[in-house]
Coordinates of N, CA, C and O in Angstrom, one line a residue:
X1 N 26.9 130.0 239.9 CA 25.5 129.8 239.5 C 24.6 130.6 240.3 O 24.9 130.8 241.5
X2 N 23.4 131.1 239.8 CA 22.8 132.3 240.6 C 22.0 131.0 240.7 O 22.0 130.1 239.9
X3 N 21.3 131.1 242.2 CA 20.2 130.4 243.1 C 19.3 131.4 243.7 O 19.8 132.5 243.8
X4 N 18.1 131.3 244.2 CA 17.2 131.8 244.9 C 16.3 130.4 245.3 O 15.8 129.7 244.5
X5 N 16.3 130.2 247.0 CA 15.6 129.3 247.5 C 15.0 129.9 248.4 O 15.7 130.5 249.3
X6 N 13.3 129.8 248.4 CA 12.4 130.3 249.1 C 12.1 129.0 249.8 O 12.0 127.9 249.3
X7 N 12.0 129.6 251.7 CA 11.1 128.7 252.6 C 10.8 129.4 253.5 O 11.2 130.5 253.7
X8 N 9.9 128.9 254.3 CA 9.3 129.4 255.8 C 7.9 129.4 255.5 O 7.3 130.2 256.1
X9 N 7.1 128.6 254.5 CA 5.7 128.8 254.5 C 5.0 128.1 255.0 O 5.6 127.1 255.3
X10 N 3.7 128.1 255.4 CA 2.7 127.2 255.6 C 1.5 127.7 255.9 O 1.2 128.6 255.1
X11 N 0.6 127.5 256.7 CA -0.6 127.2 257.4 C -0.4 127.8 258.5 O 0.2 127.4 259.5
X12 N -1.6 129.5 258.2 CA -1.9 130.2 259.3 C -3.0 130.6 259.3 O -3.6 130.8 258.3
X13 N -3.4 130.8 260.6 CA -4.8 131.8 260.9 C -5.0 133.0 260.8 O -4.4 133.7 261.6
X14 N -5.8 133.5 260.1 CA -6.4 134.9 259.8 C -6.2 136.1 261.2 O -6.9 136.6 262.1
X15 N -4.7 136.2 260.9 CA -4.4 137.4 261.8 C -2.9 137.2 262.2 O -2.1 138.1 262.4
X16 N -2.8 136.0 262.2 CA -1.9 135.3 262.2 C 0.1 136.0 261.5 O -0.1 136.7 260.4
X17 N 1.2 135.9 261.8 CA 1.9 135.7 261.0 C 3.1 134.8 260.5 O 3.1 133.9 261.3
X18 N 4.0 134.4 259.6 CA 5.1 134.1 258.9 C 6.0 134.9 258.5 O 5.6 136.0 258.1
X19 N 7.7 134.3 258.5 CA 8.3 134.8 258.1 C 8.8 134.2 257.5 O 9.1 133.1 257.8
X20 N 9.2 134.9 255.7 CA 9.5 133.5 254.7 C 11.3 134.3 254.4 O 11.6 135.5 254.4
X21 N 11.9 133.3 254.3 CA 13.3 133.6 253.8 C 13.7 133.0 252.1 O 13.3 132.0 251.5
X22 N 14.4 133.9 251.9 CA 14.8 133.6 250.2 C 16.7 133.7 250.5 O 17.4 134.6 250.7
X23 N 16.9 132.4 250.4 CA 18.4 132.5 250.4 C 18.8 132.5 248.7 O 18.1 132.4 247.7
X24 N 19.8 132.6 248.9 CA 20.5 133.3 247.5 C 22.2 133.0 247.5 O 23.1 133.2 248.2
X25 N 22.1 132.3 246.2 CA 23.9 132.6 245.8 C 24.2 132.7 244.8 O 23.4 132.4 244.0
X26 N 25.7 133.2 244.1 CA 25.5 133.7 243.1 C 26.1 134.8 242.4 O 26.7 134.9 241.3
X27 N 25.3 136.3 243.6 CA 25.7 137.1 243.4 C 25.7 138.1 244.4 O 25.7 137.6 245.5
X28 N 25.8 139.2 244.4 CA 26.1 140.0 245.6 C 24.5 141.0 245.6 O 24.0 141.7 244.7
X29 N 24.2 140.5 247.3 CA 22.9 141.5 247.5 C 23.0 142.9 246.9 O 22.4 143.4 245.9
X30 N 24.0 143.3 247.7 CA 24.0 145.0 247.7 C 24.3 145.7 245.9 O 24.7 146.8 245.6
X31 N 24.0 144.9 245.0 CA 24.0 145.3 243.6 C 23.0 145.2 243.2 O 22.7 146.1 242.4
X32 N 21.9 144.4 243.6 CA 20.8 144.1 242.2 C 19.8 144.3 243.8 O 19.9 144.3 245.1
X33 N 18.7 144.4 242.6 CA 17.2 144.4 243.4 C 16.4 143.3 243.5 O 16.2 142.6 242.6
X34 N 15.8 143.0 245.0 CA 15.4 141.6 245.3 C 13.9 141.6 245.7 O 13.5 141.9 246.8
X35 N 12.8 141.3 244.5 CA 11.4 140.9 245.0 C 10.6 140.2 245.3 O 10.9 139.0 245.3
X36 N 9.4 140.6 245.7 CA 8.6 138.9 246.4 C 7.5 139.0 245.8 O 6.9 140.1 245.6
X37 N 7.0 138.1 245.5 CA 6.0 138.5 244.5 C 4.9 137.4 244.8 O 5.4 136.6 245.6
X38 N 3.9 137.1 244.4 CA 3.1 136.3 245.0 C 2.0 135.8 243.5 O 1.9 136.4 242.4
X39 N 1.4 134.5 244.0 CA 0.4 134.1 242.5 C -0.4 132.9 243.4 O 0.0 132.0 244.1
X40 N -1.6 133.4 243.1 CA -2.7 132.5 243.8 C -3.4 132.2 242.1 O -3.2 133.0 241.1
X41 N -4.2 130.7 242.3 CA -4.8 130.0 241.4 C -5.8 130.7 241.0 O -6.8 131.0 241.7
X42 N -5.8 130.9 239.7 CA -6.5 132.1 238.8 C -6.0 133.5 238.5 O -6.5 134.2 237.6
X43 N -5.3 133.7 239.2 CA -5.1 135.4 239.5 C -3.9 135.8 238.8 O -3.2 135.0 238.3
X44 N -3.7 136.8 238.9 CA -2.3 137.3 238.1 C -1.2 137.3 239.2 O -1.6 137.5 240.4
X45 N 0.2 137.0 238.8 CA 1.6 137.5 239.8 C 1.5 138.6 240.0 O 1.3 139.4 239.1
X46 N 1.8 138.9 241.2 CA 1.9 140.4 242.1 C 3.2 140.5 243.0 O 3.8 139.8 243.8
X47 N 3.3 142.0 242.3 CA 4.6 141.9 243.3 C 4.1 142.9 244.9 O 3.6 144.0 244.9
X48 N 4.5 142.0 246.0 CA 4.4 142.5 247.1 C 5.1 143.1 248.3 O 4.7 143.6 249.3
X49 N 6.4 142.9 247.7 CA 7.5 143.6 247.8 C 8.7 143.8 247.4 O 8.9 142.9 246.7
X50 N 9.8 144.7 247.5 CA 11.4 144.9 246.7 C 12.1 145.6 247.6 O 11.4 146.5 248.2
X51 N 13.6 145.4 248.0 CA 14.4 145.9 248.3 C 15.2 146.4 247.5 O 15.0 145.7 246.5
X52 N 16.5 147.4 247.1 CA 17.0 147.8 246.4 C 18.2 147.7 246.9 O 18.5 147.7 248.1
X53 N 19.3 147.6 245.7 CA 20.4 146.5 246.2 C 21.7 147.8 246.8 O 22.7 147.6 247.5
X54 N 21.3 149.1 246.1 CA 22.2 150.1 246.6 C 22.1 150.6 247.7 O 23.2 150.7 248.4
X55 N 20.8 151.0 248.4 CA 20.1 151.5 249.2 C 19.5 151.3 250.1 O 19.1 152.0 251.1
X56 N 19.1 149.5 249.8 CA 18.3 149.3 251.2 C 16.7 149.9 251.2 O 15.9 149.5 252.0
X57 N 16.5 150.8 250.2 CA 15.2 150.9 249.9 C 14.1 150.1 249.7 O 14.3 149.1 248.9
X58 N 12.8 150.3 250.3 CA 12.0 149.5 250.1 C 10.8 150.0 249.2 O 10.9 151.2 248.9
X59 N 9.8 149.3 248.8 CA 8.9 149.3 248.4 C 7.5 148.2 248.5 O 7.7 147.1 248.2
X60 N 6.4 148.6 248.8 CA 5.3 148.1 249.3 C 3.8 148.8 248.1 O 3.5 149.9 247.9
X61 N 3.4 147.5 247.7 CA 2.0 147.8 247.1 C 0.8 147.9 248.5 O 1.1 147.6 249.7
X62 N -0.7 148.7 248.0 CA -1.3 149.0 249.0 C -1.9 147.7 249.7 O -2.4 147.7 250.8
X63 N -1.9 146.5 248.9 CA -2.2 145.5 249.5 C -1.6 145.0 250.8 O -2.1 144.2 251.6
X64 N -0.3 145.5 250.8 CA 0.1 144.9 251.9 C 1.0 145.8 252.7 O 1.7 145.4 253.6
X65 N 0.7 147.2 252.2 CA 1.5 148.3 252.8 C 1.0 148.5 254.6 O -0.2 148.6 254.9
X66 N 1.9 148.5 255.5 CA 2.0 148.7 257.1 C 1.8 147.0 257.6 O 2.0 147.1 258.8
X67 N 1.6 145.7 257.3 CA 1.8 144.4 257.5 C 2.7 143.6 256.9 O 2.8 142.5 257.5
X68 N 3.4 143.8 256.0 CA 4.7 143.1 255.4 C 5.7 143.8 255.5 O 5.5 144.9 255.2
X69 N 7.1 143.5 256.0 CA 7.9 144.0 256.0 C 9.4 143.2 255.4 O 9.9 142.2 256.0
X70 N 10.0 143.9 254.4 CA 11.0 142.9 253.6 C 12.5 144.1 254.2 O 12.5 145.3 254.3
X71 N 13.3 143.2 254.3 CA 14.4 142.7 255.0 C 15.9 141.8 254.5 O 15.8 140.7 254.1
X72 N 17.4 142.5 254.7 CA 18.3 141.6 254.4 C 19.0 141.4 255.0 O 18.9 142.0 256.1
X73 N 20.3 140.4 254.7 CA 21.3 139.6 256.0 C 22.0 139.2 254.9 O 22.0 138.1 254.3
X74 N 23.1 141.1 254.5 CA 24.4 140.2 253.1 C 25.0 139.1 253.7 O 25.1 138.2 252.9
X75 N 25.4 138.9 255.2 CA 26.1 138.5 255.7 C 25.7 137.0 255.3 O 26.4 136.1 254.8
X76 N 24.2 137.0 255.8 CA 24.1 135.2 255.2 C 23.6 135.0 254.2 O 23.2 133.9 254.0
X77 N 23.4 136.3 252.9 CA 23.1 135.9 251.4 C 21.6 135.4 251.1 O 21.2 134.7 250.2
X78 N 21.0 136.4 252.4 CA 19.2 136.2 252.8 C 18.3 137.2 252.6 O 18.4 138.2 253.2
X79 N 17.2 137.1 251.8 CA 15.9 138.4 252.1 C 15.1 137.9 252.6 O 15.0 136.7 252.3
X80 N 14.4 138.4 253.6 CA 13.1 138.1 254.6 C 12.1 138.9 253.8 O 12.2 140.0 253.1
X81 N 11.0 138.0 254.0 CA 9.8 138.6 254.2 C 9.1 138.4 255.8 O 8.9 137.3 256.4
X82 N 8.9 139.7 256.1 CA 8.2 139.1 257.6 C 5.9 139.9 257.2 O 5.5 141.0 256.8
X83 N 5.4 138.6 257.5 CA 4.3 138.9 256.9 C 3.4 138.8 258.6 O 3.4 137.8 259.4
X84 N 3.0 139.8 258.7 CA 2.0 140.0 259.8 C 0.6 140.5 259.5 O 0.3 141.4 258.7
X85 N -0.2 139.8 260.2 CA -1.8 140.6 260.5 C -2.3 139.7 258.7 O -2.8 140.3 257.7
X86 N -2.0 138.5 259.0 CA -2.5 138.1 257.7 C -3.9 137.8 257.1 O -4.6 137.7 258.1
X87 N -4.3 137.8 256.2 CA -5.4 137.4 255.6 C -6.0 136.9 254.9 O -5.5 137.4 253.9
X88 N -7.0 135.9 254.2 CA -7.5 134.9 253.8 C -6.9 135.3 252.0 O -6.5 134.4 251.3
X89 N -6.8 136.7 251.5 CA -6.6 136.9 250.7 C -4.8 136.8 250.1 O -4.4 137.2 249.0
X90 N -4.0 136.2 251.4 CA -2.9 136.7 251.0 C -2.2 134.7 250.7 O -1.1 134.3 250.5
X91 N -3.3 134.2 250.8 CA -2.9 132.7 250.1 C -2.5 133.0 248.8 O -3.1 133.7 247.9
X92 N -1.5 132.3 248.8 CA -0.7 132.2 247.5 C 0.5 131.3 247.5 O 0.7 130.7 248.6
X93 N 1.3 131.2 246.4 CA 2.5 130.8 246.4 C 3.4 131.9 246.3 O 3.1 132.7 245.5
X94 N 4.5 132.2 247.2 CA 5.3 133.6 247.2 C 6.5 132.9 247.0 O 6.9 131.9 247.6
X95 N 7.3 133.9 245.7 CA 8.3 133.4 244.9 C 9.5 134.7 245.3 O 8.8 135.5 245.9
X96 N 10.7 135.0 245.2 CA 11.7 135.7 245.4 C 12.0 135.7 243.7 O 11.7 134.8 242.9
X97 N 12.7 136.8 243.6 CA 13.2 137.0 242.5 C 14.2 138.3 242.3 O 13.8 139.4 242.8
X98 N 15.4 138.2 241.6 CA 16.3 138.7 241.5 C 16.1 139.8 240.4 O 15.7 139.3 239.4
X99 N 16.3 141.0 240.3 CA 16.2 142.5 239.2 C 17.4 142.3 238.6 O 18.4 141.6 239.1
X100 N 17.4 142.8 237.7 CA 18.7 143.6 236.5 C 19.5 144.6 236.9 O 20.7 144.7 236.6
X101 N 18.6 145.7 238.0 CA 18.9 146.4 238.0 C 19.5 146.9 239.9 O 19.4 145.9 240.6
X102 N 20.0 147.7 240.4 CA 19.8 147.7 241.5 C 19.2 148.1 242.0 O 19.1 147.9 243.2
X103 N 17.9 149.2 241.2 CA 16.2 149.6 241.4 C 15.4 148.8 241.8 O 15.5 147.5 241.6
X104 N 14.3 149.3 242.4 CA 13.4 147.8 242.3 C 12.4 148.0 241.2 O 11.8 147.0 240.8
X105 N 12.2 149.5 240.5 CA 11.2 149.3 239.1 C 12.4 149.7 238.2 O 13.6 150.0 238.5
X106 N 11.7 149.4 237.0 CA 12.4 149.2 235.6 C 13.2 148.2 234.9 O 13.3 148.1 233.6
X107 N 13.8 147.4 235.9 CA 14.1 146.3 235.0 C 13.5 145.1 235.2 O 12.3 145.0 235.5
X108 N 14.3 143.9 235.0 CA 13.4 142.7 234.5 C 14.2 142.1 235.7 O 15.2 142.5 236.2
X109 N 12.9 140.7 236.1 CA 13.4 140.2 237.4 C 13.1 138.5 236.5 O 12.0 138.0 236.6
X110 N 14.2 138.0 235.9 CA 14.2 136.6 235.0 C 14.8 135.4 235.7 O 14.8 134.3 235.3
X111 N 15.3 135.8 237.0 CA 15.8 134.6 238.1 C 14.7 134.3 238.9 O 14.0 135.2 239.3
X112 N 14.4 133.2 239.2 CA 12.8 133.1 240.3 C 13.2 132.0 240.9 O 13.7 131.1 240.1
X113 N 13.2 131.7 242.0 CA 13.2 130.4 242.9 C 12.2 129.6 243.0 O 11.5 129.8 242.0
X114 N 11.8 128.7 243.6 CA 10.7 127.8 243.4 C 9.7 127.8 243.9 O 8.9 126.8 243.7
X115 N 9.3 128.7 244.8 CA 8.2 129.1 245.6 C 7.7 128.7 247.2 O 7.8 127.6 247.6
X116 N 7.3 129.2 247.6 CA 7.1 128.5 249.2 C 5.2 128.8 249.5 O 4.6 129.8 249.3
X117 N 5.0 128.1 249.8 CA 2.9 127.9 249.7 C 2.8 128.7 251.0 O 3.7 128.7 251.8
X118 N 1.7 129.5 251.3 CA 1.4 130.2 252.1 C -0.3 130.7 251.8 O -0.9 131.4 251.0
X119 N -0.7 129.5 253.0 CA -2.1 129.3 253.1 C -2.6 130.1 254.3 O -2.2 129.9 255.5
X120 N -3.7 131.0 254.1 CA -4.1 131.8 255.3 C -5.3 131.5 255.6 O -6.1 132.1 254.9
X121 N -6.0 130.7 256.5 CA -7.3 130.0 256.5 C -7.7 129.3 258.3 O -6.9 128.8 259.1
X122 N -9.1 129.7 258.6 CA -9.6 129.4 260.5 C -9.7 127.8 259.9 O -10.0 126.9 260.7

C-alpha cells in the first residue's frame, strides 16, 4: 500500500525555521519523484519543491529558491523539507506527494499525504 505521512509543522516566527518530514511506504525512493507543495486559504496549490528519484536532483520555485532545501534518507523511506529564513507568506498547509515519473516535471503526482500546518507569524 503506497503511504505518504507528513509531520514536523507548526508555529514559527518570521525568520525563523522548520523541518518537515514526509515518510513513505510503499515504494522505492530512488524511482519516482517526490514533491512538496503547499495551499494557503484562498490561493492556489504550489509546488515548492521536488527531488528526482534517479538522480537526486532538485528543483526550487523563485519563491523559495536559496531558503528551502529538500532532502532524502532511502534508508528510512524519508524526504525532508528543511525550511529556513521564513516568512509570513509561507503559511500554509504543506503536503508531500509522490510523481509517476522519476522526473520531477511532466508527470502526475495523484498520491498526497495529509498535510502538516505551517504557520509563520510574531
Amino acid at each position: 500500500q503506497l503511504q505518504l505521512v507528513e509531520s514536523g509543522g507548526g508555529l514559527v516566527q518570521p525568520g525563523g525555521s522548520l523541518r518537515l518530514s514526509c515518510a513513505t511506504s510503499g515504494f522505492t525512493l530512488d524511482y519516482y519523484a517526490i514533491g512538496w507543495f503547499r495551499q494557503a486559504p484562498g490561493k492556489e496549490r504550489e509546488g515548492v519543491s521536488c527531488i528526482s528519484g534517479s538522480d537526486g536532483s532538485t528543483y526550487y520555485p523563485n519563491s523559495v529558491k536559496g531558503r528551502f532545501t529538500i532532502s532524502r534518507d532511502n534508508a528510512k523511506n524519508t524526504v525532508y523539507l528543511q525550511m529556513n529564513s521564513l516568512k509570513p507568506e509561507d503559511t500554509a498547509v504543506y503536503y508531500c506527494a509522490v510523481g509517476s515519473l522519476d522526473k520531477c516535471l511532466g508527470g502526475d503526482y495523484d498520491y498526497w499525504g495529509q498535510g502538516t500546518q505551517v504557520t509563520v507569524s510574531s
